[in-house]
Amino acid sequence: MPKRISRRRCLEGIKPYVPGKPVEELERELGITNAVKLASNENALGPSPLAVEALRKALSEVNYYPDANCYYLRQALAEKLNLDPEQFIFANGSDESLKLIAETYINPGEEGVIADPTFSEYEFVLRIMDGIPRKVPMRPDFSHDLEAMLAAVNERTRLVFLCSPNNPTGTIIKRRELERFLDRLPAGVLVVIDEAYYEYVSEPDYFDSLNYLQQYPVITLRTFSKIYGLAGLRLGYAVAAKEIIADINRVCEPFNVNHLAQKAALAALKDEAYLQKSRQMIAEGREQLAAGFSAQGLSFVPTQANFFFVDLGHDSQEVFQELLQRGVIIRTGDIFGYPSYARITIGTKAENERLLCELEAVLKELQS
Ligand SMILES: Cc1ncc(COP(=O)(O)O)c(C=O)c1O
């Protein structure tokens, strides 16, 4: 083995991301074919049929580099959202958008304020830039404590990450609360609003962050991984004032969004029937799972997203392992600091039924 080369010191605090177990992997391990993955908040309907058709056509064009400017997608989104095409930056999923933002704004020792629990990538992108995450506990009802987040902002703070609906809790920030927060935020701090699940929100008190982009230092993140059903292709985008986007463009690789992703996203964007069906499935699934969890005496956080944060009343790693043996994959809460909780994606009616049935059996087994 060659002599070990020391890694950057700021990497010491970083644990590699543990992704949800892929269905194929579990099926291979158990020798089964009907595993169900309710672990990564993907769209259980499969991809949009229009996206699949666009992909077929685009396959014969992959000998060329992709369009570095994402021209057609940029135009389509600018028109749909009534924004300037220069207000967008496209990335290899919102994960990359987050990394680009940290690379643009975080000098070593500078800080980002994040909620706890929330999506782990915020801490990750801060740490790889040798930045410092300032974690602010959520309120007892798992909503963002914006007062406390504001109090955590100091002269070293460059970024505040807000996730709404929040992963893993499914809770949202209400419009008035966000506006009060933005009004009082000191100058020089950029607010990242991650809206990976915003299309699922049914609460009327929700905000439209795009309305704030000219007035406040806000950057909105959206993705084609969730309701648009294209997680496997990796495409997210960030929207902000042109000047902010121009700064982030300095650290962006030229061909970070592949050709197939661009073509599929453009088609999915126009597939209203698919979007409607996806929303409907989640609305019905919320009721189905909420009723099922309640019937089993399990408490859960009311959700505005396509997943639930449920208290299993047991070590969720144990429940997870038992469910795996039965072909069902969920996400354990220990990674978010809540070892008795699990994050469970809402699937199709049949998948939800299977989850409820297997969960009941596993919990009974563990109790006896
Ligand atoms: C809040 C949040 N933001 C971003 C992402 C990542 O999105 P993408 O697949 O676009 O990288 C996820 C994925 O689970 C998420 O939950």
mmCIF file of C-alpha atoms and ligand atoms in Angstrom:
data_model
loop_
_atom_site.group_PDB
_atom_site.id
_atom_site.type_symbol
_atom_site.label_atom_id
_atom_site.label_comp_id
_atom_site.label_asym_id
_atom_site.label_seq_id
_atom_site.Cartn_x
_atom_site.Cartn_y
_atom_site.Cartn_z
ATOM 1 C CA MET A 1 0.000 0.000 0.000
ATOM 2 C CA PRO A 2 1.413 3.462 -0.875
ATOM 3 C CA LYS A 3 2.137 5.836 2.011
ATOM 4 C CA ARG A 4 -1.101 7.364 3.253
ATOM 5 C CA ILE A 5 -1.625 10.960 2.124
ATOM 6 C CA SER A 6 -3.351 13.001 4.812
ATOM 7 C CA ARG A 7 -6.795 14.281 3.933
ATOM 8 C CA ARG A 8 -7.993 17.849 4.563
ATOM 9 C CA ARG A 9 -8.602 18.432 8.279
ATOM 10 C CA CYS A 10 -12.187 19.609 7.773
ATOM 11 C CA LEU A 11 -13.116 16.143 6.450
ATOM 12 C CA GLU A 12 -12.640 14.652 9.939
ATOM 13 C CA GLY A 13 -16.179 15.586 11.013
ATOM 14 C CA ILE A 14 -17.822 14.148 7.877
ATOM 15 C CA LYS A 15 -19.492 10.765 7.855
ATOM 16 C CA PRO A 16 -20.123 9.397 4.347
ATOM 17 C CA TYR A 17 -23.816 9.608 3.349
ATOM 18 C CA VAL A 18 -25.713 6.343 3.806
ATOM 19 C CA PRO A 19 -28.335 6.148 1.057
ATOM 20 C CA GLY A 20 -31.627 4.225 1.249
ATOM 21 C CA LYS A 21 -31.088 0.568 0.308
ATOM 22 C CA PRO A 22 -31.798 -0.009 -3.405
ATOM 23 C CA VAL A 23 -34.624 -2.455 -4.232
ATOM 24 C CA GLU A 24 -32.335 -4.469 -6.530
ATOM 25 C CA GLU A 25 -29.807 -4.982 -3.726
ATOM 26 C CA LEU A 26 -32.420 -6.317 -1.293
ATOM 27 C CA GLU A 27 -33.956 -8.589 -3.919
ATOM 28 C CA ARG A 28 -30.514 -9.973 -4.741
ATOM 29 C CA GLU A 29 -29.778 -10.603 -1.056
ATOM 30 C CA LEU A 30 -33.118 -12.270 -0.262
ATOM 31 C CA GLY A 31 -33.675 -13.955 -3.627
ATOM 32 C CA ILE A 32 -37.084 -12.259 -3.956
ATOM 33 C CA THR A 33 -38.651 -10.129 -6.686
ATOM 34 C CA ASN A 34 -41.302 -8.045 -4.977
ATOM 35 C CA ALA A 35 -39.412 -5.793 -2.575
ATOM 36 C CA VAL A 36 -40.924 -2.394 -1.819
ATOM 37 C CA LYS A 37 -38.801 0.689 -1.233
ATOM 38 C CA LEU A 38 -40.372 3.364 0.932
ATOM 39 C CA ALA A 39 -37.065 4.860 1.996
ATOM 40 C CA SER A 40 -36.004 7.713 -0.307
ATOM 41 C CA ASN A 41 -39.197 9.689 -1.035
ATOM 42 C CA GLU A 42 -39.256 8.719 -4.698
ATOM 43 C CA ASN A 43 -42.403 8.755 -6.845
ATOM 44 C CA ALA A 44 -43.967 5.272 -6.670
ATOM 45 C CA LEU A 45 -45.936 5.812 -9.905
ATOM 46 C CA GLY A 46 -42.821 5.284 -12.036
ATOM 47 C CA PRO A 47 -41.651 8.018 -14.424
ATOM 48 C CA SER A 48 -44.003 10.168 -16.488
ATOM 49 C CA PRO A 49 -44.920 8.356 -19.754
ATOM 50 C CA LEU A 50 -44.065 11.535 -21.671
ATOM 51 C CA ALA A 51 -40.611 11.558 -20.083
ATOM 52 C CA VAL A 52 -40.053 7.931 -21.048
ATOM 53 C CA GLU A 53 -41.006 8.704 -24.656
ATOM 54 C CA ALA A 54 -38.613 11.680 -24.717
ATOM 55 C CA LEU A 55 -35.844 9.484 -23.308
ATOM 56 C CA ARG A 56 -36.311 6.922 -26.081
ATOM 57 C CA LYS A 57 -35.824 9.622 -28.692
ATOM 58 C CA ALA A 58 -32.840 11.154 -26.889
ATOM 59 C CA LEU A 59 -30.940 7.872 -26.508
ATOM 60 C CA SER A 60 -29.502 8.056 -30.013
ATOM 61 C CA GLU A 61 -28.044 11.515 -29.302
ATOM 62 C CA VAL A 62 -25.812 10.708 -26.333
ATOM 63 C CA ASN A 63 -22.644 10.698 -28.441
ATOM 64 C CA TYR A 64 -22.780 14.508 -28.111
ATOM 65 C CA TYR A 65 -22.067 16.501 -24.958
ATOM 66 C CA PRO A 66 -25.233 17.868 -23.385
ATOM 67 C CA ASP A 67 -26.326 21.480 -23.837
ATOM 68 C CA ALA A 68 -24.277 23.212 -21.110
ATOM 69 C CA ASN A 69 -26.857 25.997 -20.943
ATOM 70 C CA CYS A 70 -29.932 23.709 -20.582
ATOM 71 C CA TYR A 71 -31.513 26.120 -23.062
ATOM 72 C CA TYR A 72 -34.910 24.511 -23.656
ATOM 73 C CA LEU A 73 -35.508 23.619 -20.010
ATOM 74 C CA ARG A 74 -34.430 27.102 -18.966
ATOM 75 C CA GLN A 75 -36.867 28.721 -21.398
ATOM 76 C CA ALA A 76 -39.710 26.411 -20.405
ATOM 77 C CA LEU A 77 -39.242 27.016 -16.668
ATOM 78 C CA ALA A 78 -38.781 30.772 -17.118
ATOM 79 C CA GLU A 79 -42.067 30.888 -18.999
ATOM 80 C CA LYS A 80 -43.910 28.622 -16.558
ATOM 81 C CA LEU A 81 -42.715 30.538 -13.480
ATOM 82 C CA ASN A 82 -42.761 33.964 -15.114
ATOM 83 C CA LEU A 83 -39.074 34.630 -14.381
ATOM 84 C CA ASP A 84 -36.010 35.692 -16.365
ATOM 85 C CA PRO A 85 -34.099 32.731 -17.895
ATOM 86 C CA GLU A 86 -30.939 34.114 -16.262
ATOM 87 C CA GLN A 87 -32.426 33.545 -12.806
ATOM 88 C CA PHE A 88 -31.850 29.776 -13.056
ATOM 89 C CA ILE A 89 -28.935 27.460 -12.500
ATOM 90 C CA PHE A 90 -29.252 23.750 -13.264
ATOM 91 C CA ALA A 91 -27.475 20.970 -11.407
ATOM 92 C CA ASN A 92 -27.011 17.234 -10.991
ATOM 93 C CA GLY A 93 -29.837 17.120 -8.444
ATOM 94 C CA SER A 94 -30.469 19.560 -5.591
ATOM 95 C CA ASP A 95 -27.558 17.830 -3.878
ATOM 96 C CA GLU A 96 -25.251 19.488 -6.390
ATOM 97 C CA SER A 97 -27.102 22.823 -6.120
ATOM 98 C CA LEU A 98 -26.355 22.759 -2.380
ATOM 99 C CA LYS A 99 -22.687 22.015 -2.954
ATOM 100 C CA LEU A 100 -22.384 24.810 -5.525
ATOM 101 C CA ILE A 101 -23.928 27.267 -3.049
ATOM 102 C CA ALA A 102 -21.511 26.291 -0.276
ATOM 103 C CA GLU A 103 -18.559 26.490 -2.700
ATOM 104 C CA THR A 104 -19.649 29.986 -3.696
ATOM 105 C CA TYR A 105 -20.240 31.462 -0.234
ATOM 106 C CA ILE A 106 -18.440 29.587 2.557
ATOM 107 C CA ASN A 107 -14.880 30.560 3.499
ATOM 108 C CA PRO A 108 -13.172 28.379 6.152
ATOM 109 C CA GLY A 109 -14.646 29.052 9.599
ATOM 110 C CA GLU A 110 -17.810 30.695 8.291
ATOM 111 C CA GLU A 111 -21.175 29.449 9.448
ATOM 112 C CA GLY A 112 -24.476 28.153 8.181
ATOM 113 C CA VAL A 113 -27.595 27.921 10.342
ATOM 114 C CA ILE A 114 -29.641 24.741 9.954
ATOM 115 C CA ALA A 115 -32.605 23.163 11.726
ATOM 116 C CA ASP A 116 -32.321 19.925 13.692
ATOM 117 C CA PRO A 117 -33.535 17.471 12.476
ATOM 118 C CA THR A 118 -33.291 18.287 8.780
ATOM 119 C CA PHE A 119 -31.793 17.061 5.490
ATOM 120 C CA SER A 120 -28.202 15.962 6.152
ATOM 121 C CA GLU A 121 -26.703 17.525 3.007
ATOM 122 C CA TYR A 122 -26.742 21.035 4.524
ATOM 123 C CA GLU A 123 -24.281 20.010 7.219
ATOM 124 C CA PHE A 124 -22.269 18.012 4.676
ATOM 125 C CA VAL A 125 -21.782 20.876 2.188
ATOM 126 C CA LEU A 126 -20.835 23.284 4.995
ATOM 127 C CA ARG A 127 -18.269 20.865 6.395
ATOM 128 C CA ILE A 128 -16.579 20.098 3.074
ATOM 129 C CA MET A 129 -15.928 23.828 2.720
ATOM 130 C CA ASP A 130 -14.496 23.884 6.274
ATOM 131 C CA GLY A 131 -17.572 25.786 7.386
ATOM 132 C CA ILE A 132 -19.433 25.343 10.654
ATOM 133 C CA PRO A 133 -23.049 24.150 10.904
ATOM 134 C CA ARG A 134 -25.027 25.863 13.685
ATOM 135 C CA LYS A 135 -27.848 23.475 14.510
ATOM 136 C CA VAL A 136 -31.049 24.868 15.962
ATOM 137 C CA PRO A 137 -33.530 22.363 17.452
ATOM 138 C CA MET A 138 -36.997 22.357 15.934
ATOM 139 C CA ARG A 139 -39.975 23.122 18.168
ATOM 140 C CA PRO A 140 -41.684 20.208 19.972
ATOM 141 C CA ASP A 141 -44.191 19.965 17.087
ATOM 142 C CA PHE A 142 -41.245 19.631 14.642
ATOM 143 C CA SER A 143 -41.764 23.020 13.008
ATOM 144 C CA HIS A 144 -38.800 25.336 12.273
ATOM 145 C CA ASP A 145 -38.027 27.610 15.232
ATOM 146 C CA LEU A 146 -37.295 30.694 13.120
ATOM 147 C CA GLU A 147 -36.863 32.939 16.178
ATOM 148 C CA ALA A 148 -34.112 30.669 17.480
ATOM 149 C CA MET A 149 -32.577 30.388 13.997
ATOM 150 C CA LEU A 150 -32.467 34.164 13.763
ATOM 151 C CA ALA A 151 -30.827 34.311 17.196
ATOM 152 C CA ALA A 152 -28.166 31.848 15.945
ATOM 153 C CA VAL A 153 -27.116 34.227 13.148
ATOM 154 C CA ASN A 154 -23.888 36.097 13.957
ATOM 155 C CA GLU A 155 -21.195 38.029 12.083
ATOM 156 C CA ARG A 156 -19.709 34.778 10.682
ATOM 157 C CA THR A 157 -23.048 33.498 9.298
ATOM 158 C CA ARG A 158 -23.238 33.381 5.492
ATOM 159 C CA LEU A 159 -26.088 30.944 4.870
ATOM 160 C CA VAL A 160 -29.345 29.865 6.499
ATOM 161 C CA PHE A 161 -30.886 26.626 5.214
ATOM 162 C CA LEU A 162 -34.667 26.285 5.426
ATOM 163 C CA CYS A 163 -36.292 23.064 4.273
ATOM 164 C CA SER A 164 -40.015 23.337 3.630
ATOM 165 C CA PRO A 165 -41.598 20.816 3.698
ATOM 166 C CA ASN A 166 -38.838 19.596 5.963
ATOM 167 C CA ASN A 167 -37.116 16.262 5.496
ATOM 168 C CA PRO A 168 -37.634 14.126 7.652
ATOM 169 C CA THR A 169 -40.602 15.709 9.468
ATOM 170 C CA GLY A 170 -42.857 16.812 6.569
ATOM 171 C CA THR A 171 -43.606 20.105 8.345
ATOM 172 C CA ILE A 172 -43.778 23.463 6.566
ATOM 173 C CA ILE A 173 -42.918 27.048 7.404
ATOM 174 C CA LYS A 174 -45.943 29.349 7.281
ATOM 175 C CA ARG A 175 -45.916 32.429 5.067
ATOM 176 C CA ARG A 176 -46.210 35.104 7.778
ATOM 177 C CA GLU A 177 -43.482 33.479 9.848
ATOM 178 C CA LEU A 178 -41.084 33.365 6.926
ATOM 179 C CA GLU A 179 -41.775 36.997 6.027
ATOM 180 C CA ARG A 180 -41.145 38.138 9.605
ATOM 181 C CA PHE A 181 -37.878 36.173 9.554
ATOM 182 C CA LEU A 182 -36.720 37.638 6.227
ATOM 183 C CA ASP A 183 -37.596 41.163 7.355
ATOM 184 C CA ARG A 184 -35.329 40.912 10.392
ATOM 185 C CA LEU A 185 -32.399 38.967 8.916
ATOM 186 C CA PRO A 186 -29.116 40.938 9.036
ATOM 187 C CA ALA A 187 -27.492 41.953 5.724
ATOM 188 C CA GLY A 188 -24.928 39.619 4.184
ATOM 189 C CA VAL A 189 -26.776 36.358 4.889
ATOM 190 C CA LEU A 190 -28.246 34.281 2.066
ATOM 191 C CA VAL A 191 -31.338 32.168 2.793
ATOM 192 C CA VAL A 192 -31.504 28.845 0.957
ATOM 193 C CA ILE A 193 -35.087 27.563 0.775
ATOM 194 C CA ASP A 194 -35.097 23.915 -0.203
ATOM 195 C CA GLU A 195 -38.475 23.089 -1.741
ATOM 196 C CA ALA A 196 -37.866 19.519 -2.901
ATOM 197 C CA TYR A 197 -41.431 18.603 -1.838
ATOM 198 C CA TYR A 198 -43.327 21.862 -2.335
ATOM 199 C CA GLU A 199 -45.622 20.440 -5.043
ATOM 200 C CA TYR A 200 -47.229 18.171 -2.419
ATOM 201 C CA VAL A 201 -48.208 20.974 -0.037
ATOM 202 C CA SER A 202 -51.961 21.336 0.502
ATOM 203 C CA GLU A 203 -51.881 23.799 3.419
ATOM 204 C CA PRO A 204 -53.258 27.199 2.234
ATOM 205 C CA ASP A 205 -50.944 29.124 4.581
ATOM 206 C CA TYR A 206 -47.881 28.115 2.543
ATOM 207 C CA PHE A 207 -45.622 30.707 0.885
ATOM 208 C CA ASP A 208 -44.415 31.067 -2.690
ATOM 209 C CA SER A 209 -40.709 31.764 -2.214
ATOM 210 C CA LEU A 210 -40.351 32.914 -5.829
ATOM 211 C CA ASN A 211 -42.220 36.082 -4.785
ATOM 212 C CA TYR A 212 -39.317 37.020 -2.490
ATOM 213 C CA LEU A 213 -36.404 36.739 -4.909
ATOM 214 C CA GLN A 214 -36.208 40.430 -5.839
ATOM 215 C CA GLN A 215 -36.812 41.765 -2.344
ATOM 216 C CA TYR A 216 -34.723 39.424 -0.153
ATOM 217 C CA PRO A 217 -31.433 37.459 -0.450
ATOM 218 C CA VAL A 218 -33.254 34.178 -1.082
ATOM 219 C CA ILE A 219 -32.369 31.233 -3.287
ATOM 220 C CA THR A 220 -35.024 28.588 -3.974
ATOM 221 C CA LEU A 221 -34.082 24.974 -4.706
ATOM 222 C CA ARG A 222 -36.346 22.637 -6.639
ATOM 223 C CA THR A 223 -35.857 19.186 -8.097
ATOM 224 C CA PHE A 224 -37.180 16.743 -10.677
ATOM 225 C CA SER A 225 -36.459 13.832 -8.286
ATOM 226 C CA LYS A 226 -39.687 13.822 -6.324
ATOM 227 C CA ILE A 227 -43.087 14.619 -7.845
ATOM 228 C CA TYR A 228 -41.596 14.596 -11.379
ATOM 229 C CA GLY A 229 -40.384 11.026 -10.848
ATOM 230 C CA LEU A 230 -36.867 11.418 -12.267
ATOM 231 C CA ALA A 231 -34.618 10.745 -9.245
ATOM 232 C CA GLY A 232 -32.484 8.334 -11.284
ATOM 233 C CA LEU A 233 -31.554 10.992 -13.835
ATOM 234 C CA ARG A 234 -30.415 13.672 -11.340
ATOM 235 C CA LEU A 235 -31.730 17.127 -12.159
ATOM 236 C CA GLY A 236 -32.358 20.007 -9.799
ATOM 237 C CA TYR A 237 -32.392 23.754 -10.210
ATOM 238 C CA ALA A 238 -31.859 26.863 -8.148
ATOM 239 C CA VAL A 239 -33.689 30.161 -8.687
ATOM 240 C CA ALA A 240 -32.531 33.553 -7.382
ATOM 241 C CA ALA A 241 -31.758 37.121 -8.415
ATOM 242 C CA LYS A 242 -29.519 37.180 -11.527
ATOM 243 C CA GLU A 243 -26.514 38.488 -9.574
ATOM 244 C CA ILE A 244 -26.621 35.544 -7.144
ATOM 245 C CA ILE A 245 -26.909 33.063 -10.017
ATOM 246 C CA ALA A 246 -23.962 34.716 -11.811
ATOM 247 C CA ASP A 247 -21.800 34.194 -8.700
ATOM 248 C CA ILE A 248 -22.784 30.539 -8.349
ATOM 249 C CA ASN A 249 -22.117 29.988 -12.062
ATOM 250 C CA ARG A 250 -18.426 30.584 -11.363
ATOM 251 C CA VAL A 251 -18.101 27.214 -9.596
ATOM 252 C CA CYS A 252 -20.418 25.207 -11.876
ATOM 253 C CA GLU A 253 -18.989 22.505 -14.165
ATOM 254 C CA PRO A 254 -19.976 23.037 -17.815
ATOM 255 C CA PHE A 255 -21.725 19.715 -18.467
ATOM 256 C CA ASN A 256 -23.160 18.931 -15.037
ATOM 257 C CA VAL A 257 -26.661 18.080 -16.316
ATOM 258 C CA ASN A 258 -26.738 15.183 -18.757
ATOM 259 C CA HIS A 259 -28.649 15.123 -22.030
ATOM 260 C CA LEU A 260 -31.200 12.475 -21.018
ATOM 261 C CA ALA A 261 -32.075 14.338 -17.822
ATOM 262 C CA GLN A 262 -32.685 17.569 -19.746
ATOM 263 C CA LYS A 263 -34.955 15.906 -22.305
ATOM 264 C CA ALA A 264 -36.913 13.903 -19.743
ATOM 265 C CA ALA A 265 -37.392 16.904 -17.431
ATOM 266 C CA LEU A 266 -38.698 19.047 -20.269
ATOM 267 C CA ALA A 267 -41.290 16.396 -21.114
ATOM 268 C CA ALA A 268 -42.232 15.747 -17.454
ATOM 269 C CA LEU A 269 -42.701 19.462 -16.869
ATOM 270 C CA LYS A 270 -45.527 19.427 -19.404
ATOM 271 C CA ASP A 271 -47.159 16.201 -18.183
ATOM 272 C CA GLU A 272 -50.002 17.722 -16.166
ATOM 273 C CA ALA A 273 -51.918 14.431 -16.047
ATOM 274 C CA TYR A 274 -48.960 12.677 -14.391
ATOM 275 C CA LEU A 275 -48.489 15.502 -11.884
ATOM 276 C CA GLN A 276 -52.165 15.418 -11.010
ATOM 277 C CA LYS A 277 -52.070 11.649 -10.562
ATOM 278 C CA SER A 278 -48.963 11.888 -8.361
ATOM 279 C CA ARG A 279 -50.562 14.535 -6.129
ATOM 280 C CA GLN A 280 -53.731 12.462 -5.871
ATOM 281 C CA MET A 281 -51.788 9.325 -4.924
ATOM 282 C CA ILE A 282 -50.023 11.203 -2.114
ATOM 283 C CA ALA A 283 -53.233 12.844 -0.843
ATOM 284 C CA GLU A 284 -54.936 9.434 -0.642
ATOM 285 C CA GLY A 285 -51.808 7.747 0.728
ATOM 286 C CA ARG A 286 -51.575 10.312 3.523
ATOM 287 C CA GLU A 287 -55.070 9.385 4.671
ATOM 288 C CA GLN A 288 -54.462 5.669 4.280
ATOM 289 C CA LEU A 289 -51.199 5.658 6.251
ATOM 290 C CA ALA A 290 -52.402 8.126 8.894
ATOM 291 C CA ALA A 291 -55.430 5.892 9.552
ATOM 292 C CA GLY A 292 -53.228 2.769 9.571
ATOM 293 C CA PHE A 293 -50.627 4.230 11.956
ATOM 294 C CA SER A 294 -53.372 5.486 14.287
ATOM 295 C CA ALA A 295 -55.047 2.078 14.284
ATOM 296 C CA GLN A 296 -51.723 0.595 15.425
ATOM 297 C CA GLY A 297 -51.400 3.230 18.176
ATOM 298 C CA LEU A 298 -48.378 4.887 16.525
ATOM 299 C CA SER A 299 -47.938 8.648 16.703
ATOM 300 C CA PHE A 300 -46.705 10.506 13.654
ATOM 301 C CA VAL A 301 -46.034 14.085 12.544
ATOM 302 C CA PRO A 302 -48.813 15.485 10.289
ATOM 303 C CA THR A 303 -47.140 15.738 6.897
ATOM 304 C CA GLN A 304 -47.251 18.132 3.947
ATOM 305 C CA ALA A 305 -44.837 15.954 1.933
ATOM 306 C CA ASN A 306 -44.781 12.456 0.413
ATOM 307 C CA PHE A 307 -43.476 10.788 3.578
ATOM 308 C CA PHE A 308 -44.259 10.388 7.280
ATOM 309 C CA PHE A 309 -42.055 10.691 10.364
ATOM 310 C CA VAL A 310 -43.497 8.019 12.646
ATOM 311 C CA ASP A 311 -42.656 7.048 16.221
ATOM 312 C CA LEU A 312 -42.459 3.241 16.219
ATOM 313 C CA GLY A 313 -42.013 3.075 19.998
ATOM 314 C CA HIS A 314 -39.041 0.732 19.374
ATOM 315 C CA ASP A 315 -35.481 0.930 18.191
ATOM 316 C CA SER A 316 -36.182 1.664 14.515
ATOM 317 C CA GLN A 317 -32.975 -0.142 13.423
ATOM 318 C CA GLU A 318 -34.474 -3.344 14.794
ATOM 319 C CA VAL A 319 -37.791 -2.725 13.042
ATOM 320 C CA PHE A 320 -35.920 -1.825 9.857
ATOM 321 C CA GLN A 321 -33.982 -5.119 9.890
ATOM 322 C CA GLU A 322 -37.148 -7.153 10.447
ATOM 323 C CA LEU A 323 -39.004 -5.298 7.694
ATOM 324 C CA LEU A 324 -36.072 -5.896 5.330
ATOM 325 C CA GLN A 325 -36.484 -9.638 5.852
ATOM 326 C CA ARG A 326 -40.074 -9.157 4.698
ATOM 327 C CA GLY A 327 -39.012 -7.199 1.611
ATOM 328 C CA VAL A 328 -39.927 -3.697 2.821
ATOM 329 C CA ILE A 329 -37.334 -0.907 2.995
ATOM 330 C CA ILE A 330 -37.852 2.146 5.223
ATOM 331 C CA ARG A 331 -35.492 4.807 6.631
ATOM 332 C CA THR A 332 -34.491 4.692 10.290
ATOM 333 C CA GLY A 333 -34.698 7.786 12.480
ATOM 334 C CA ASP A 334 -31.332 7.340 14.225
ATOM 335 C CA ILE A 335 -29.624 9.139 11.322
ATOM 336 C CA PHE A 336 -31.720 12.186 12.253
ATOM 337 C CA GLY A 337 -31.154 11.753 16.010
ATOM 338 C CA TYR A 338 -34.528 10.057 16.659
ATOM 339 C CA PRO A 339 -33.806 6.343 17.158
ATOM 340 C CA SER A 340 -37.416 5.295 17.775
ATOM 341 C CA TYR A 341 -38.706 7.105 14.663
ATOM 342 C CA ALA A 342 -38.768 6.052 11.028
ATOM 343 C CA ARG A 343 -39.240 8.074 7.864
ATOM 344 C CA ILE A 344 -41.615 6.222 5.586
ATOM 345 C CA THR A 345 -42.337 7.273 2.011
ATOM 346 C CA ILE A 346 -45.952 7.208 0.842
ATOM 347 C CA GLY A 347 -46.236 4.652 -1.951
ATOM 348 C CA THR A 348 -49.055 3.237 -4.045
ATOM 349 C CA LYS A 349 -52.174 1.995 -2.263
ATOM 350 C CA ALA A 350 -50.919 -1.598 -2.444
ATOM 351 C CA GLU A 351 -47.436 -0.664 -1.188
ATOM 352 C CA ASN A 352 -48.904 1.276 1.742
ATOM 353 C CA GLU A 353 -51.127 -1.695 2.604
ATOM 354 C CA ARG A 354 -48.153 -4.027 2.535
ATOM 355 C CA LEU A 355 -46.128 -1.695 4.756
ATOM 356 C CA LEU A 356 -48.936 -1.406 7.318
ATOM 357 C CA CYS A 357 -49.478 -5.147 7.371
ATOM 358 C CA GLU A 358 -45.768 -6.058 7.737
ATOM 359 C CA LEU A 359 -45.177 -3.281 10.265
ATOM 360 C CA GLU A 360 -48.012 -4.520 12.453
ATOM 361 C CA ALA A 361 -46.634 -8.052 12.348
ATOM 362 C CA VAL A 362 -43.074 -6.922 13.124
ATOM 363 C CA LEU A 363 -44.110 -4.691 16.028
ATOM 364 C CA LYS A 364 -46.220 -7.493 17.516
ATOM 365 C CA GLU A 365 -43.295 -9.883 17.194
ATOM 366 C CA LEU A 366 -40.930 -7.429 18.875
ATOM 367 C CA GLN A 367 -43.392 -6.842 21.725
ATOM 368 C CA SER A 368 -43.827 -10.498 22.513
HETATM 369 C C1 LIG B 1 -35.050 18.233 1.279
HETATM 370 C C2 LIG B 1 -34.307 17.580 0.174
HETATM 371 N N1 LIG B 1 -33.554 18.340 -0.629
HETATM 372 C C3 LIG B 1 -32.873 17.795 -1.652
HETATM 373 C C4 LIG B 1 -32.906 16.437 -1.876
HETATM 374 C C5 LIG B 1 -32.072 15.863 -2.973
HETATM 375 O O1 LIG B 1 -32.668 16.090 -4.177
HETATM 376 P P1 LIG B 1 -31.983 15.650 -5.531
HETATM 377 O O2 LIG B 1 -32.429 14.257 -5.807
HETATM 378 O O3 LIG B 1 -32.503 16.645 -6.509
HETATM 379 O O4 LIG B 1 -30.494 15.744 -5.334
HETATM 380 C C6 LIG B 1 -33.676 15.613 -1.077
HETATM 381 C C7 LIG B 1 -33.723 14.162 -1.337
HETATM 382 O O5 LIG B 1 -34.153 13.361 -0.578
HETATM 383 C C8 LIG B 1 -34.388 16.195 -0.007
HETATM 384 O O6 LIG B 1 -35.117 15.459 0.823
#
